[in-house]
XYZ file of C-alpha atoms in Angstrom:
454
model
C -11.649 -8.999 17.007
C -13.683 -7.656 19.880
C -16.390 -5.547 18.231
C -17.284 -3.909 21.534
C -14.115 -1.906 21.139
C -15.678 -0.124 18.176
C -18.235 1.247 20.565
C -15.572 2.775 22.761
C -13.701 4.164 19.795
C -16.826 5.990 18.675
C -17.019 8.075 21.832
C -15.842 11.690 21.810
C -12.376 11.833 23.346
C -13.052 14.941 25.385
C -16.758 15.660 24.920
C -15.981 18.519 22.552
C -14.391 20.476 25.393
C -12.596 23.739 24.748
C -9.178 22.119 25.003
C -10.155 19.437 22.483
C -11.456 21.935 19.954
C -8.517 24.307 20.353
C -5.970 21.497 20.122
C -7.533 20.035 16.995
C -7.742 23.516 15.475
C -4.017 24.059 16.027
C -3.148 20.644 14.619
C -5.309 21.278 11.576
C -3.700 24.614 10.750
C -0.201 23.275 11.366
C -0.391 20.022 9.388
C -3.294 20.014 6.938
C -2.228 22.863 4.573
C 1.220 21.375 3.922
C -0.099 17.840 3.482
C -2.903 19.171 1.257
C -0.432 20.885 -1.079
C 1.862 17.842 -1.118
C -1.048 15.549 -1.940
C -2.226 17.961 -4.647
C 1.179 17.864 -6.342
C 1.393 14.115 -5.802
C -1.828 13.380 -7.613
C -1.093 15.971 -10.267
C 2.173 14.178 -11.094
C 0.382 10.835 -11.110
C -2.694 11.767 -13.160
C -1.276 14.248 -15.678
C -0.501 11.409 -18.072
C -4.191 11.529 -19.045
C -3.657 15.000 -20.522
C -0.176 14.245 -21.799
C -1.834 11.544 -23.911
C -3.540 14.180 -26.055
C -0.101 14.921 -27.603
C 2.150 12.172 -26.271
C 0.308 9.207 -27.806
C 0.894 10.486 -31.337
C 4.484 11.583 -30.658
C 5.549 8.265 -29.107
C 3.322 6.066 -31.272
C 1.081 4.797 -28.461
C -2.161 2.974 -29.264
C -5.018 2.657 -26.723
C -3.686 -0.541 -25.147
C -0.120 0.806 -24.984
C -1.295 4.021 -23.322
C -3.421 2.055 -20.858
C -0.397 -0.067 -19.992
C 1.815 3.016 -19.568
C -0.759 4.630 -17.285
C -1.211 1.467 -15.244
C 2.382 0.199 -14.876
C 2.971 2.984 -12.355
C 0.918 0.931 -9.907
C 3.037 -2.193 -10.279
C 6.012 -0.321 -8.822
C 3.745 1.371 -6.300
C 2.238 -1.905 -5.110
C 5.532 -3.765 -4.903
C 7.121 -1.195 -2.589
C 4.021 -0.030 -0.684
C 4.275 -2.146 2.468
C 8.104 -1.946 2.778
C 7.924 1.824 2.359
C 5.328 2.221 5.087
C 7.275 0.033 7.496
C 10.402 2.122 6.859
C 8.301 5.198 7.593
C 7.206 3.599 10.879
C 10.871 2.935 11.715
C 12.470 6.220 10.638
C 9.536 8.574 11.253
C 7.072 10.369 8.995
C 9.135 13.562 8.788
C 12.170 11.971 7.141
C 10.298 9.438 5.060
C 7.641 11.729 3.620
C 10.348 14.278 2.734
C 12.328 11.551 0.965
C 9.303 10.410 -1.018
C 8.473 13.951 -2.171
C 11.995 14.750 -3.362
C 12.472 11.507 -5.310
C 9.061 11.475 -6.962
C 9.530 15.100 -8.061
C 12.828 14.242 -9.742
C 11.463 11.171 -11.522
C 8.254 12.901 -12.614
C 10.181 15.806 -14.155
C 12.624 13.388 -15.832
C 9.692 11.679 -17.615
C 9.708 14.681 -19.948
C 12.807 13.291 -21.648
C 11.509 9.849 -22.706
C 11.709 9.104 -26.438
C 10.149 5.640 -26.803
C 7.205 3.706 -25.348
C 9.653 1.462 -23.490
C 11.323 4.450 -21.845
C 7.906 5.749 -20.829
C 7.047 2.374 -19.280
C 10.322 2.428 -17.311
C 9.769 6.008 -16.113
C 6.235 5.262 -14.958
C 7.362 2.088 -13.173
C 10.149 3.977 -11.393
C 7.746 6.764 -10.420
C 5.573 4.151 -8.717
C 8.581 2.745 -6.844
C 9.780 6.080 -5.424
C 6.252 7.295 -4.658
C 5.204 4.069 -2.916
C 3.986 4.576 0.623
C 3.064 8.247 0.370
C -0.696 7.746 0.510
C -0.870 5.267 3.445
C 1.931 7.137 5.245
C -0.163 10.308 5.170
C -3.244 8.429 6.405
C -1.247 6.759 9.170
C 0.266 10.131 10.100
C -3.169 11.763 10.348
C -4.393 8.862 12.506
C -1.510 9.606 14.927
C -2.640 13.211 15.373
C -6.443 13.323 15.089
C -8.827 11.610 17.545
C -11.462 9.409 15.922
C -14.284 11.941 16.077
C -12.192 14.414 14.057
C -10.425 11.972 11.746
C -13.035 11.860 8.973
C -12.943 15.619 8.560
C -9.144 15.691 8.570
C -8.932 12.948 5.951
C -11.541 14.619 3.761
C -9.727 17.965 3.975
C -6.458 16.376 2.903
C -7.963 13.826 0.521
C -9.807 16.585 -1.311
C -6.365 17.657 -2.578
C -6.259 14.849 -5.116
C -9.757 15.763 -6.247
C -8.726 19.426 -6.341
C -5.779 18.361 -8.500
C -8.246 16.869 -10.962
C -10.326 20.072 -10.836
C -7.469 22.545 -11.157
C -4.920 20.158 -12.599
C -6.951 19.412 -15.706
C -7.173 23.020 -16.898
C -3.629 23.700 -15.637
C -2.150 20.734 -17.497
C -4.056 21.605 -20.654
C -2.919 25.243 -20.410
C 0.735 24.264 -19.951
C 0.556 21.861 -22.899
C -1.005 24.488 -25.163
C 1.026 27.515 -24.004
C 4.484 25.964 -23.958
C 4.136 23.691 -26.988
C 7.277 23.906 -29.158
C 8.905 26.429 -26.767
C 12.623 25.767 -27.062
C 11.818 22.887 -29.393
C 10.143 21.023 -26.534
C 6.635 19.534 -26.847
C 3.908 20.949 -24.603
C 3.372 17.684 -22.730
C 7.099 17.548 -21.909
C 7.025 21.079 -20.458
C 4.017 20.044 -18.384
C 5.928 17.103 -16.878
C 8.850 19.322 -15.857
C 6.808 22.228 -14.483
C 4.447 19.986 -12.513
C 7.182 17.681 -11.200
C 9.746 20.026 -9.689
C 7.491 21.574 -6.967
C 7.524 18.215 -5.166
C 11.261 18.611 -4.531
C 10.703 21.963 -2.786
C 7.831 20.504 -0.762
C 10.082 17.724 0.470
C 12.497 20.284 1.914
C 9.624 22.195 3.562
C 8.179 18.971 5.038
C 11.560 18.174 6.599
C 11.536 21.571 8.297
C 7.915 21.618 9.501
C 6.639 18.109 10.281
C 6.923 16.470 13.705
C 6.801 12.689 13.985
C 4.457 12.340 16.985
C 2.290 14.527 19.259
C 4.765 14.250 22.147
C 7.213 16.347 20.113
C 4.747 19.105 19.197
C 6.310 22.095 20.951
C 3.872 24.402 19.173
C 1.108 22.999 21.408
C 0.785 24.147 24.996
C 1.768 21.634 27.686
C -1.906 21.116 28.541
C -2.892 20.578 24.914
C 0.024 18.221 24.312
C -0.841 16.166 27.397
C -4.504 15.906 26.341
C -3.566 14.819 22.821
C -0.941 12.262 23.877
C -3.333 10.763 26.444
C -6.267 10.678 24.021
C -4.314 9.098 21.186
C -2.754 6.498 23.526
C -6.210 5.533 24.765
C -7.584 5.193 21.244
C -4.550 3.203 20.099
C -5.123 0.777 22.979
C -8.767 0.394 21.965
C -7.789 -0.285 18.356
C -5.168 -2.834 19.426
C -7.775 -4.617 21.573
C -10.335 -4.600 18.754
C -7.878 -5.844 16.148
C -4.099 -5.819 16.256
C -1.015 -3.670 16.702
C 1.184 -6.452 15.313
C 2.594 -6.088 11.810
C 2.547 -9.847 11.178
C -1.009 -10.307 12.383
C -2.175 -7.357 10.303
C -0.644 -8.943 7.181
C -2.827 -12.050 7.548
C -5.950 -10.512 9.105
C -9.008 -11.384 6.945
C -10.567 -7.963 7.522
C -7.473 -6.214 6.155
C -7.646 -8.264 2.958
C -11.406 -7.768 2.629
C -11.013 -4.028 3.086
C -8.333 -4.189 0.400
C -10.778 -5.939 -1.933
C -13.401 -3.301 -1.182
C -10.986 -0.464 -1.908
C -9.756 -2.243 -5.040
C -13.343 -2.320 -6.326
C -13.739 1.398 -5.586
C -10.439 2.072 -7.342
C -11.514 0.400 -10.584
C -14.296 2.944 -10.945
C -12.238 5.919 -9.755
C -9.118 5.284 -11.845
C -11.175 4.353 -14.883
C -12.931 7.704 -14.777
C -9.956 9.904 -13.867
C -7.485 8.426 -16.381
C -9.748 8.221 -19.424
C -12.122 11.159 -18.870
C -10.252 13.598 -21.189
C -10.462 11.097 -24.052
C -14.111 10.282 -23.284
C -14.943 14.009 -23.499
C -12.991 14.332 -26.730
C -15.054 11.498 -28.230
C -18.289 13.166 -27.090
C -17.405 16.617 -28.402
C -15.249 18.771 -30.650
C -13.718 20.750 -27.793
C -10.148 22.076 -27.736
C -7.560 20.728 -25.274
C -8.097 23.685 -22.909
C -11.894 23.294 -23.105
C -11.567 19.572 -22.385
C -9.530 20.467 -19.306
C -12.245 22.792 -18.034
C -15.097 20.359 -18.702
C -13.237 17.438 -17.110
C -13.050 19.391 -13.847
C -16.836 19.459 -13.374
C -17.336 15.856 -12.122
C -14.566 16.266 -9.589
C -15.903 19.581 -8.255
C -19.067 17.697 -7.386
C -17.016 14.800 -6.040
C -15.004 17.034 -3.704
C -18.162 18.635 -2.325
C -19.743 15.203 -1.828
C -16.657 13.845 -0.075
C -16.376 16.705 2.408
C -20.111 16.743 3.120
C -20.311 12.967 3.513
C -17.294 12.885 5.855
C -18.630 15.687 8.055
C -22.023 14.032 8.409
C -20.388 10.669 9.082
C -18.218 12.186 11.836
C -21.194 13.951 13.351
C -23.314 10.780 13.501
C -20.356 8.371 13.939
C -22.025 6.147 11.337
C -19.733 4.710 8.678
C -21.346 1.763 6.906
C -24.202 3.457 5.050
C -22.286 6.654 4.378
C -19.821 4.406 2.524
C -22.209 1.938 0.888
C -24.778 4.586 -0.083
C -22.170 6.689 -1.874
C -20.954 3.657 -3.804
C -24.464 2.646 -4.868
C -24.893 6.170 -6.279
C -21.556 5.851 -8.076
C -22.512 2.522 -9.639
C -25.883 3.872 -10.770
C -24.245 6.929 -12.329
C -21.760 4.852 -14.314
C -24.457 2.462 -15.519
C -26.581 5.436 -16.553
C -23.674 6.958 -18.463
C -23.203 3.768 -20.458
C -26.929 3.432 -21.120
C -27.187 7.021 -22.425
C -23.906 7.012 -24.366
C -25.768 8.143 -27.491
C -26.815 11.361 -25.703
C -23.544 13.130 -24.792
C -24.943 15.703 -22.363
C -27.032 13.158 -20.451
C -24.160 10.683 -20.391
C -21.802 13.338 -19.052
C -24.350 14.301 -16.372
C -24.396 10.654 -15.287
C -20.594 10.669 -15.073
C -20.916 13.674 -12.750
C -23.300 11.695 -10.536
C -20.909 8.733 -10.604
C -17.953 10.904 -9.584
C -19.940 12.407 -6.698
C -20.791 8.932 -5.429
C -17.391 7.295 -5.827
C -15.320 10.249 -4.638
C -17.809 10.861 -1.832
C -16.978 7.439 -0.392
C -13.205 7.825 -0.145
C -12.635 9.731 3.085
C -15.277 7.705 4.963
C -13.550 4.489 3.887
C -10.267 5.515 5.541
C -11.892 6.229 8.912
C -12.533 2.488 9.304
C -9.054 0.801 9.337
C -7.763 2.826 12.357
C -10.628 1.371 14.423
C -9.101 -2.108 14.305
C -5.406 -1.415 13.561
C -2.798 0.332 15.721
C 0.949 0.952 15.796
C 2.980 -1.221 13.425
C -0.231 -3.076 12.603
C -1.780 0.168 11.358
C 1.312 1.126 9.346
C 1.483 -2.278 7.679
C -2.244 -2.982 7.453
C -3.143 0.366 5.887
C -0.273 -0.029 3.444
C -1.471 -3.517 2.513
C -5.032 -2.276 1.958
C -3.731 0.464 -0.311
C -1.357 -1.949 -2.077
C -4.224 -4.320 -2.872
C -6.300 -1.413 -4.141
C -3.304 -0.224 -6.140
C -3.894 -3.151 -8.481
C -6.947 -1.192 -9.597
C -4.649 1.613 -10.670
C -2.919 -0.828 -12.999
C -5.891 -2.821 -14.246
C -8.485 -0.039 -14.622
C -6.645 2.085 -17.254
C -5.340 -1.005 -19.041
C -8.710 -2.815 -19.131
C -10.463 0.319 -20.343
C -7.817 0.523 -23.076
C -8.407 -3.122 -24.047
C -12.184 -2.596 -24.165
C -11.782 0.652 -26.091
C -9.568 -1.036 -28.690
C -12.303 -3.636 -29.285
C -15.288 -1.296 -29.343
C -16.385 1.777 -31.255
C -16.858 3.795 -28.040
C -16.419 3.656 -24.264
C -19.813 2.079 -23.448
C -18.542 -1.445 -22.705
C -15.729 -0.084 -20.548
C -18.117 2.117 -18.547
C -20.377 -0.868 -17.817
C -17.329 -2.721 -16.432
C -16.560 0.226 -14.158
C -20.190 0.281 -13.000
C -20.062 -3.428 -12.094
C -16.965 -2.860 -9.973
C -18.569 0.058 -8.130
C -21.655 -2.086 -7.480
C -19.465 -4.846 -6.001
C -17.798 -2.255 -3.756
C -21.207 -1.075 -2.551
C -22.254 -4.620 -1.654
C -19.016 -5.255 0.235
C -19.404 -1.963 2.111
C -22.924 -2.938 3.121
C -22.110 -6.507 4.180
C -18.579 -6.675 5.651
C -18.550 -7.084 9.468
C -16.270 -4.142 10.270
C -18.492 -2.514 12.900
C -20.953 -4.994 14.293
C -21.796 -5.134 17.975
C -22.566 -8.538 19.503
C -25.661 -9.014 21.637
C -23.684 -9.402 24.842
C -22.191 -5.917 24.396
C -25.362 -4.074 23.501
C -26.342 -1.686 26.219
C -23.032 -2.125 27.995
C -20.978 0.788 29.225
C -22.616 4.043 28.268
C -24.752 2.611 25.489
C -23.123 4.507 22.656
C -23.659 3.170 19.180
C -20.781 1.471 17.401
C -19.150 2.549 14.155
C -21.206 1.027 11.353
């Protein structure tokens, strides 16, 4: 890599000129709302198993380890098809591929309502991972095609907040659907929830096909001047990224930094998935709340997390500093998880620490994804970002399952929470130490003297 390229990538593409601001505003209003809603439904369909467990585990005869396996096996299918899916998206275009993903995951998610045995649940979750594979990195790659670097963090945080919003709104919504529709038509509440939360994805796929445009050159809703500025700016930044790292798919697959970033994101994911999947059951153990009340309480950590993520991304964009915005958030997350385990005998204090942990871990997510586009471009970006997410997807499998194993061998969640804290601490160290934005001595003071992305 040529780290001096990071310096160039950090520069404003058009010095915040009127055309830059107006173009980015139009892009934001055209693309972000649809992608936000799609991501909201996506994460709702993925994470609602945590609330389904409050009825489903008894109905299907699932113990803690079996539930953890059912929650995690989704990620085996997701990981296996992640890179191929993203390369197909690069070949066929985001419009067609994202629409396809939405329609198929909506069908499979709704069909999960009809499982009758643990084995059928495992198969449904595995298939959901297969058809959903590639959605997350495809969206990130798509945003990186449309937003210049100085606006990318904000765009990612605006869209990424959808999965946090799904945990905020989705928890109470899922709990309400389970309680309200239970035994309606002889169907369990958790089954109604799967159907009602799955089908909207099918409609969104049709809308995405009608609205999305693959690349800026085809954006007829921009003026000719705006389109020319955007195409020129994005081509310049892609060239910088290719010089700094690679635009080759093969080289991206073996690049050490891609694998190290995958390890970093995997470590973040252990903490995030551990909290999001098991939080309803942790709250139930701490309290005597009803299912609806658990849904409301479980939203609190993610409200704080969403606010932290948006604020952290905005400040990181404004300063063009990445390293300590990422590492600092993760150190806070690790401290919060450790504090929650240490105070497990004091429910309110322990829950407050979980809130701190969620703010730290969630606050790191959008900043993390501003880094790969600085050293990946073209097919290299499509494949490299998919590989990073595929590596991290292992956390989605191992975190729920390992928490289930620890929970089955302990009287409470304390041991499991300490494991999550250790993973978040490792992520913080990697974020602080990995050389993804260093500037060599020979490049310091060169050009216009702008600071690199840290």
